[in-house]
PDB file of C-alpha atoms in Angstrom:
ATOM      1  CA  UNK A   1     -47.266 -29.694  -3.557  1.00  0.00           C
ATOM      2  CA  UNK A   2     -44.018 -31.828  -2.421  1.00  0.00           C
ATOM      3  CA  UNK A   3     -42.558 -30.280  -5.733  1.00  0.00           C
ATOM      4  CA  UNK A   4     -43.220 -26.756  -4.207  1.00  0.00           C
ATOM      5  CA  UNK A   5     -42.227 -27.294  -0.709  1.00  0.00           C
ATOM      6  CA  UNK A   6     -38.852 -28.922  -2.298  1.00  0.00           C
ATOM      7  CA  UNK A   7     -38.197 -26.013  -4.547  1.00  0.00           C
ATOM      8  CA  UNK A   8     -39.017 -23.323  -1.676  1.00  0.00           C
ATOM      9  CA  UNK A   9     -36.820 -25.218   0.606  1.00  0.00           C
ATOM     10  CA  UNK A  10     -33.803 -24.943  -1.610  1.00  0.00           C
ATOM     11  CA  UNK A  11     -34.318 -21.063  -2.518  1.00  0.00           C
ATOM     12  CA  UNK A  12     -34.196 -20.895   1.062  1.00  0.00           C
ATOM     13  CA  UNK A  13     -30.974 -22.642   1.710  1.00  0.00           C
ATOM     14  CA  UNK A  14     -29.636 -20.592  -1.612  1.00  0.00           C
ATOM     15  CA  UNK A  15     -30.457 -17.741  -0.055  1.00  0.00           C
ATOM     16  CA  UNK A  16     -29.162 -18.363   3.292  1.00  0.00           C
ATOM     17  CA  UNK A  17     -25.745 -19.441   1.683  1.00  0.00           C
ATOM     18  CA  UNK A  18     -25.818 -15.851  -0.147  1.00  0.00           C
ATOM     19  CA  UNK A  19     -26.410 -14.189   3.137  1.00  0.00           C
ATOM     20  CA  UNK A  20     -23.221 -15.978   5.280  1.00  0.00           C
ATOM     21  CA  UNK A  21     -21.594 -15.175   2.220  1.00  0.00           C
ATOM     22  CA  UNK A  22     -22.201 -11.632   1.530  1.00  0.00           C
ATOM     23  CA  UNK A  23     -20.937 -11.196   5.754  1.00  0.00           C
ATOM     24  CA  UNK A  24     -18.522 -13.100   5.725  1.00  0.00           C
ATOM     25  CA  UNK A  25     -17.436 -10.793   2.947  1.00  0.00           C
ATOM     26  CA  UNK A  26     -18.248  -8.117   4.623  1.00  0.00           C
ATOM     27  CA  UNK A  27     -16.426  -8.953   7.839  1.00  0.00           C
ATOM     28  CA  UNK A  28     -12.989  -9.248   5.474  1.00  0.00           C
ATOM     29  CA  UNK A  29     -13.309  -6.417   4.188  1.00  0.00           C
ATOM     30  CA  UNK A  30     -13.117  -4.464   7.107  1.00  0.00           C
ATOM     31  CA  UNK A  31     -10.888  -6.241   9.214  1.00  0.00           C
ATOM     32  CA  UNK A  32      -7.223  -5.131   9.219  1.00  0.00           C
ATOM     33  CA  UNK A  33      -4.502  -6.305   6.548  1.00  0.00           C
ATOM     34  CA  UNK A  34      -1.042  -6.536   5.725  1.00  0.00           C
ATOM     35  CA  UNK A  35      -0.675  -4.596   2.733  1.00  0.00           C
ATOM     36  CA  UNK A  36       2.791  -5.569   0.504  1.00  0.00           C
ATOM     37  CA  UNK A  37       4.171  -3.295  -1.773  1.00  0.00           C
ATOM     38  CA  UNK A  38       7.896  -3.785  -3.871  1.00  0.00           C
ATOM     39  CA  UNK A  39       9.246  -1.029  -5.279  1.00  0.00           C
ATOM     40  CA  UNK A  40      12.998  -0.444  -6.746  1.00  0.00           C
ATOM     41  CA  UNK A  41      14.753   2.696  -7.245  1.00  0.00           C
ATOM     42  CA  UNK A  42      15.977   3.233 -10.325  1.00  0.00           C
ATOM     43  CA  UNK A  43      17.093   6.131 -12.957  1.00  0.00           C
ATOM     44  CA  UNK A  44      15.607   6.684 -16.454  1.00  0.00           C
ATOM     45  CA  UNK A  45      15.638   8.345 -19.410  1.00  0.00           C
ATOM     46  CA  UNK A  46      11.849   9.534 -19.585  1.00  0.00           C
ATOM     47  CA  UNK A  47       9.817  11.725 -22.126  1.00  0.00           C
ATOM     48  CA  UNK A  48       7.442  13.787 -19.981  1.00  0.00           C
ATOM     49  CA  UNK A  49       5.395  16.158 -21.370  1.00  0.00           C
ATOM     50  CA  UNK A  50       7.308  16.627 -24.296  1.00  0.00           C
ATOM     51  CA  UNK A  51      10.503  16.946 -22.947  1.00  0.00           C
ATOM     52  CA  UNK A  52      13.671  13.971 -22.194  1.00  0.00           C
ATOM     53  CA  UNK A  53      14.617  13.992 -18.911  1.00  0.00           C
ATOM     54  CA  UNK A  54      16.590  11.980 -16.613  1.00  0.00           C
ATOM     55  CA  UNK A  55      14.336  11.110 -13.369  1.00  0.00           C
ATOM     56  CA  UNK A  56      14.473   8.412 -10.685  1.00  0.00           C
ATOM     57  CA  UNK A  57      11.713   5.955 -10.885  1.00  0.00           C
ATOM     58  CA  UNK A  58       9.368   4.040  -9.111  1.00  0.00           C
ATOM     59  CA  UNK A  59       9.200   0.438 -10.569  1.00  0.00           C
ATOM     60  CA  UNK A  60      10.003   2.338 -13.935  1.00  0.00           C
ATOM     61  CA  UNK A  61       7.587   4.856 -13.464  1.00  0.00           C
ATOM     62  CA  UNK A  62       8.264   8.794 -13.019  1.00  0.00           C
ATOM     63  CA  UNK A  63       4.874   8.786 -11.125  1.00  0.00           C
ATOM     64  CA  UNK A  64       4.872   6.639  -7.984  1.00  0.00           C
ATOM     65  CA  UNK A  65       2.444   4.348  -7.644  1.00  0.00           C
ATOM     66  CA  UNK A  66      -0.275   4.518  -5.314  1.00  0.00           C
ATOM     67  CA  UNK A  67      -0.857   3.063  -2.122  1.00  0.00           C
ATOM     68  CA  UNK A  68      -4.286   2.071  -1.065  1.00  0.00           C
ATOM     69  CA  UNK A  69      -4.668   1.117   2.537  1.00  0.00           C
ATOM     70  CA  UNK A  70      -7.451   1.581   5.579  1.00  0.00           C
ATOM     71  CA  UNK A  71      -6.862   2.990   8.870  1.00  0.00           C
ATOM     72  CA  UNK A  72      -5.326  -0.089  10.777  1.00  0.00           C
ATOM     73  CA  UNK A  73      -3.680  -1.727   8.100  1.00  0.00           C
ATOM     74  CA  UNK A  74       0.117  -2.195   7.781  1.00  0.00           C
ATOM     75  CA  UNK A  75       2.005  -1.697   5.118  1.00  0.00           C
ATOM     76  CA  UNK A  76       4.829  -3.516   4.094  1.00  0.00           C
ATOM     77  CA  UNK A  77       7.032  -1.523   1.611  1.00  0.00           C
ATOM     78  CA  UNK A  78      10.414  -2.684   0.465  1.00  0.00           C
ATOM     79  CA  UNK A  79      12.053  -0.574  -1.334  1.00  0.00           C
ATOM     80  CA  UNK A  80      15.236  -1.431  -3.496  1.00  0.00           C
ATOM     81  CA  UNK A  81      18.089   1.011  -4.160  1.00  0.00           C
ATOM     82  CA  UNK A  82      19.323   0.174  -8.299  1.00  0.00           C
ATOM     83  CA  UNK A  83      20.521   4.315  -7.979  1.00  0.00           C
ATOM     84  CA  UNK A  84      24.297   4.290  -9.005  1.00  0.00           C
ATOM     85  CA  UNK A  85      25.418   6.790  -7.187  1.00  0.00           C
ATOM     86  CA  UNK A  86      23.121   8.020  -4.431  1.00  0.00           C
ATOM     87  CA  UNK A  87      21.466   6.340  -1.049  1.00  0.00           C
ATOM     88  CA  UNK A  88      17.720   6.983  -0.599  1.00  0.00           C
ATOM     89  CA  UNK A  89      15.028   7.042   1.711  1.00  0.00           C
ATOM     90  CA  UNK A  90      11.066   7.431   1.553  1.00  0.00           C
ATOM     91  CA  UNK A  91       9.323  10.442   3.810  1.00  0.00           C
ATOM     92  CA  UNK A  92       5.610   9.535   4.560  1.00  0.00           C
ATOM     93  CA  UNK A  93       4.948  13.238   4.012  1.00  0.00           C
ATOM     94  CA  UNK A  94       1.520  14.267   6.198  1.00  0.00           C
ATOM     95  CA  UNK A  95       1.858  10.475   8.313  1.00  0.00           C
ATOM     96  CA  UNK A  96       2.567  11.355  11.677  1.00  0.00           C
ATOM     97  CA  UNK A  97       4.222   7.655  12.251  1.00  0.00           C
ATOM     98  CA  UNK A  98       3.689   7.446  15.802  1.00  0.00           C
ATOM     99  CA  UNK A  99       5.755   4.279  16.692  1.00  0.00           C
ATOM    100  CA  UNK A 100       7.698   4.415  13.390  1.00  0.00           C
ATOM    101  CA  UNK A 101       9.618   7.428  13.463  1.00  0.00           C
ATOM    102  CA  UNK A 102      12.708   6.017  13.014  1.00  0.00           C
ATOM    103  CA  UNK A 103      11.432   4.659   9.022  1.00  0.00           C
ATOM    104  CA  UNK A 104      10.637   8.612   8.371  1.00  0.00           C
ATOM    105  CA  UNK A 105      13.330  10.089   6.141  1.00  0.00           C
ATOM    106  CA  UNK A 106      14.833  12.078   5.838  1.00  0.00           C
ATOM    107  CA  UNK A 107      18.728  10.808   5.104  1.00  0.00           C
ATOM    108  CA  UNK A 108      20.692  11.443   7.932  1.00  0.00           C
ATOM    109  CA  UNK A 109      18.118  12.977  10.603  1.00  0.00           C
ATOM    110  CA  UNK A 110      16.182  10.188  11.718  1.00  0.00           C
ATOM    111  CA  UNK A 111      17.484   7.334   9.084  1.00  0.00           C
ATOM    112  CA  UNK A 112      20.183   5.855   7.499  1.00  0.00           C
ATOM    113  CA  UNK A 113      20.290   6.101   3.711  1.00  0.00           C
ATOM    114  CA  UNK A 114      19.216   2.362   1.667  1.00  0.00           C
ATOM    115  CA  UNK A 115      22.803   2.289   0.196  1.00  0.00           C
ATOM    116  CA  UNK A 116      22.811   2.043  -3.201  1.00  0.00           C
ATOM    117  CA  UNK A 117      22.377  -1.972  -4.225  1.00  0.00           C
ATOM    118  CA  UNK A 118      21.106  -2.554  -0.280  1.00  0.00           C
ATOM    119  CA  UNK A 119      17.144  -3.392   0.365  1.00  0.00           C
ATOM    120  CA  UNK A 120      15.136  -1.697   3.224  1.00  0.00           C
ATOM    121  CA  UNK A 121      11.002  -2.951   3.923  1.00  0.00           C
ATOM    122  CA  UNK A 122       8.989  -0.545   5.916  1.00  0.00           C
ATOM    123  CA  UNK A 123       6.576  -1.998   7.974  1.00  0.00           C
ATOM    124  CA  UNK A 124       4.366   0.277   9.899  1.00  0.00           C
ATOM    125  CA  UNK A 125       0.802   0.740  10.730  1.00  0.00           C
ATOM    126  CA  UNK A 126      -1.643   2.981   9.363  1.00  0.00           C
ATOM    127  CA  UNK A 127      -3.007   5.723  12.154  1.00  0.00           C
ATOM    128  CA  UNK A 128      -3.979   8.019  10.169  1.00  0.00           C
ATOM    129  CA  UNK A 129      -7.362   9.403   9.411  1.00  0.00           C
ATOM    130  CA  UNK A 130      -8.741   8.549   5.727  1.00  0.00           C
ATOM    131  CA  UNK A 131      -7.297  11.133   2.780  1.00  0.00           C
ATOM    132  CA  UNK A 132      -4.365  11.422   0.135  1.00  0.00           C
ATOM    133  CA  UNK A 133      -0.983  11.363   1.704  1.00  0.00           C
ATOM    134  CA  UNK A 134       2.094  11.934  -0.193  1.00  0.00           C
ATOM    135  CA  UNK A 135       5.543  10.255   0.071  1.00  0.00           C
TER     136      UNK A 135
END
């Protein structure tokens, strides 16, 4: 019977473990976060669909890559200009950026071009309702 009561007691304390596990857990999950991203800038010779063209790249890639973040994060994007010739910025095509217009694009109306060899990180917090967003 001691055997039992010894056995039962430890499921229980197993279980209760699980439990303030599984909300602590839970209560990350859903609590905001700084999201960091690193991307450089860079031209390529790429094969896409059949065909060589010369494209500017994300991180090597002609397809950018995506960003996965919750209302309330921030994101932390730094973005590296290896272009030769050209200065760059990123639109956040759709974000509104209340608070960040100034990190908006495009060159020249609201921000400076990332010179070409120069760094930029843009840090800003997501307001925006869940959905695809394009940049």
């Amino acid at each position: 019977s001691s055997g039992i009561n010894a056995e039962y007691g430890d499921l229980k304390m197993k279980l209760l473990l699980l439990l303030i596990t599984v909300l602590v857990g839970c209560s990350e999950a859903w609590s905001p976060k700084t999201r960091y991203y690193y991307w450089t800038i860079s031209r390529d010779v790429q094969v896409i669909e059949g065909r060589t063209l010369i494209v500017n790249t994300i991180n090597g890639r002609a397809k950018g890559p995506a960003i996965f973040a919750k209302q309330g994060d921030t994101l932390a994007v730094k973005v590296t200009n290896d272009l030769p010739d050209a200065g760059l910025t990123i639109h956040w095509h759709g974000m509104e950026m209340r608070g960040y217009q100034l990190y908006d694009g495009p060159v020249g109306l609201v921000q400076c071009a990332i010179a070409p060899g120069e760094s930029m990180t843009y840090t800003f917090k997501v307001q925006e309702e869940p959905g695809t967003y394009w940049y």
